[in-house]
Every structure is written in structure tokens, then in C-alpha cells.
Amino acid sequence: VLEAIARKEAMQTTPQDIQQRMNMLSQMYRQPLAEIQKIYQQSNMMASLASQIVLEKAMDFLIDNANLK
């Protein structure tokens, strides 16, 4: 469902989204930013990270547009 919403709303991950997430991971794991980036790139996890961010945007969209009765 989230993937369909993301497609319909043309949600994408920006370079700023990736950089922000990398900064967060660096602080969370107390590792240098360059090390986090290296791990993600060497492990081919950048596409997965981008997909996760898009799904989070879709979830935020649903929450922001929910009609609670």
C-alpha cells in the first residue's frame, strides 16, 4: 500500500534526504560519517536506504492526510 501511495504521489528520495539519514546514522552509531557512507556503499545498501526513506514519506503523507472522526 505504501509503495502504491509513493508512486501515485511521485515521492522520491533527494540527495538531502540521504545525507540527513547518513548524518543521523553516524550520530546513532557514533561512527564517522565517512565510515557509515563507506559501509552502505560497499554493501550495496544505498538503494534499500532510499526505498526506506520513500516509504517513510508515504507513511507521513498518510498520517498528515488522515481524517480522524
mmCIF file of C-alpha atoms in Angstrom:
data_model
loop_
_atom_site.group_PDB
_atom_site.id
_atom_site.type_symbol
_atom_site.label_atom_id
_atom_site.label_comp_id
_atom_site.label_asym_id
_atom_site.label_seq_id
_atom_site.Cartn_x
_atom_site.Cartn_y
_atom_site.Cartn_z
ATOM 1 C CA VAL A 1 0.000 0.000 0.000
ATOM 2 C CA LEU A 2 2.750 2.459 0.910
ATOM 3 C CA GLU A 3 4.568 1.733 -2.335
ATOM 4 C CA ALA A 4 1.420 2.461 -4.328
ATOM 5 C CA ILE A 5 0.928 5.758 -2.499
ATOM 6 C CA ALA A 6 4.553 6.705 -3.076
ATOM 7 C CA ARG A 7 4.184 6.005 -6.802
ATOM 8 C CA LYS A 8 0.864 7.847 -7.091
ATOM 9 C CA GLU A 9 2.251 10.896 -5.283
ATOM 10 C CA ALA A 10 5.582 10.694 -7.189
ATOM 11 C CA MET A 11 7.576 10.569 -3.961
ATOM 12 C CA GLN A 12 11.315 10.370 -4.356
ATOM 13 C CA THR A 13 14.405 10.427 -2.214
ATOM 14 C CA THR A 14 16.560 13.513 -2.617
ATOM 15 C CA PRO A 15 20.312 13.737 -2.026
ATOM 16 C CA GLN A 16 19.454 15.848 1.022
ATOM 17 C CA ASP A 17 17.269 13.025 2.389
ATOM 18 C CA ILE A 18 20.161 10.576 2.022
ATOM 19 C CA GLN A 19 22.636 12.985 3.614
ATOM 20 C CA GLN A 20 20.291 13.673 6.517
ATOM 21 C CA ARG A 21 19.798 9.941 7.132
ATOM 22 C CA MET A 22 23.550 9.306 6.915
ATOM 23 C CA ASN A 23 24.146 12.048 9.497
ATOM 24 C CA MET A 24 21.534 10.503 11.780
ATOM 25 C CA LEU A 25 23.091 7.033 11.442
ATOM 26 C CA SER A 26 26.538 8.458 12.093
ATOM 27 C CA GLN A 27 25.354 10.014 15.357
ATOM 28 C CA MET A 28 23.286 6.994 16.359
ATOM 29 C CA TYR A 29 26.152 4.536 15.887
ATOM 30 C CA ARG A 30 28.827 7.018 16.967
ATOM 31 C CA GLN A 31 30.799 6.368 13.805
ATOM 32 C CA PRO A 32 32.354 8.902 11.441
ATOM 33 C CA LEU A 33 30.063 9.908 8.603
ATOM 34 C CA ALA A 34 32.593 8.699 6.032
ATOM 35 C CA GLU A 35 32.581 5.250 7.628
ATOM 36 C CA ILE A 36 28.782 4.985 7.523
ATOM 37 C CA GLN A 37 28.769 6.054 3.866
ATOM 38 C CA LYS A 38 31.511 3.558 3.048
ATOM 39 C CA ILE A 39 29.636 0.690 4.703
ATOM 40 C CA TYR A 40 26.389 1.484 2.892
ATOM 41 C CA GLN A 41 28.099 1.868 -0.478
ATOM 42 C CA GLN A 42 30.257 -1.256 -0.151
ATOM 43 C CA SER A 43 27.274 -3.295 0.984
ATOM 44 C CA ASN A 44 25.093 -2.018 -1.877
ATOM 45 C CA MET A 45 22.574 -0.736 0.667
ATOM 46 C CA MET A 46 22.030 2.753 -0.770
ATOM 47 C CA ALA A 47 19.026 1.696 -2.876
ATOM 48 C CA SER A 48 17.477 -0.004 0.133
ATOM 49 C CA LEU A 49 18.024 3.122 2.219
ATOM 50 C CA ALA A 50 16.414 5.278 -0.475
ATOM 51 C CA SER A 51 13.412 2.921 -0.637
ATOM 52 C CA GLN A 52 13.013 3.041 3.123
ATOM 53 C CA ILE A 53 13.007 6.844 3.072
ATOM 54 C CA VAL A 54 10.332 6.900 0.345
ATOM 55 C CA LEU A 55 8.146 4.512 2.350
ATOM 56 C CA GLU A 56 8.543 6.747 5.407
ATOM 57 C CA LYS A 57 7.474 9.733 3.292
ATOM 58 C CA ALA A 58 4.393 7.784 2.210
ATOM 59 C CA MET A 59 3.574 6.959 5.835
ATOM 60 C CA ASP A 60 3.988 10.623 6.799
ATOM 61 C CA PHE A 61 1.688 11.541 3.899
ATOM 62 C CA LEU A 62 -0.971 9.148 5.201
ATOM 63 C CA ILE A 63 -0.700 10.499 8.730
ATOM 64 C CA ASP A 64 -0.824 14.121 7.545
ATOM 65 C CA ASN A 65 -3.898 13.443 5.403
ATOM 66 C CA ALA A 66 -5.797 11.125 7.742
ATOM 67 C CA ASN A 67 -9.373 12.093 8.511
ATOM 68 C CA LEU A 68 -9.905 11.116 12.115
ATOM 69 C CA LYS A 69 -13.510 11.015 13.258
#
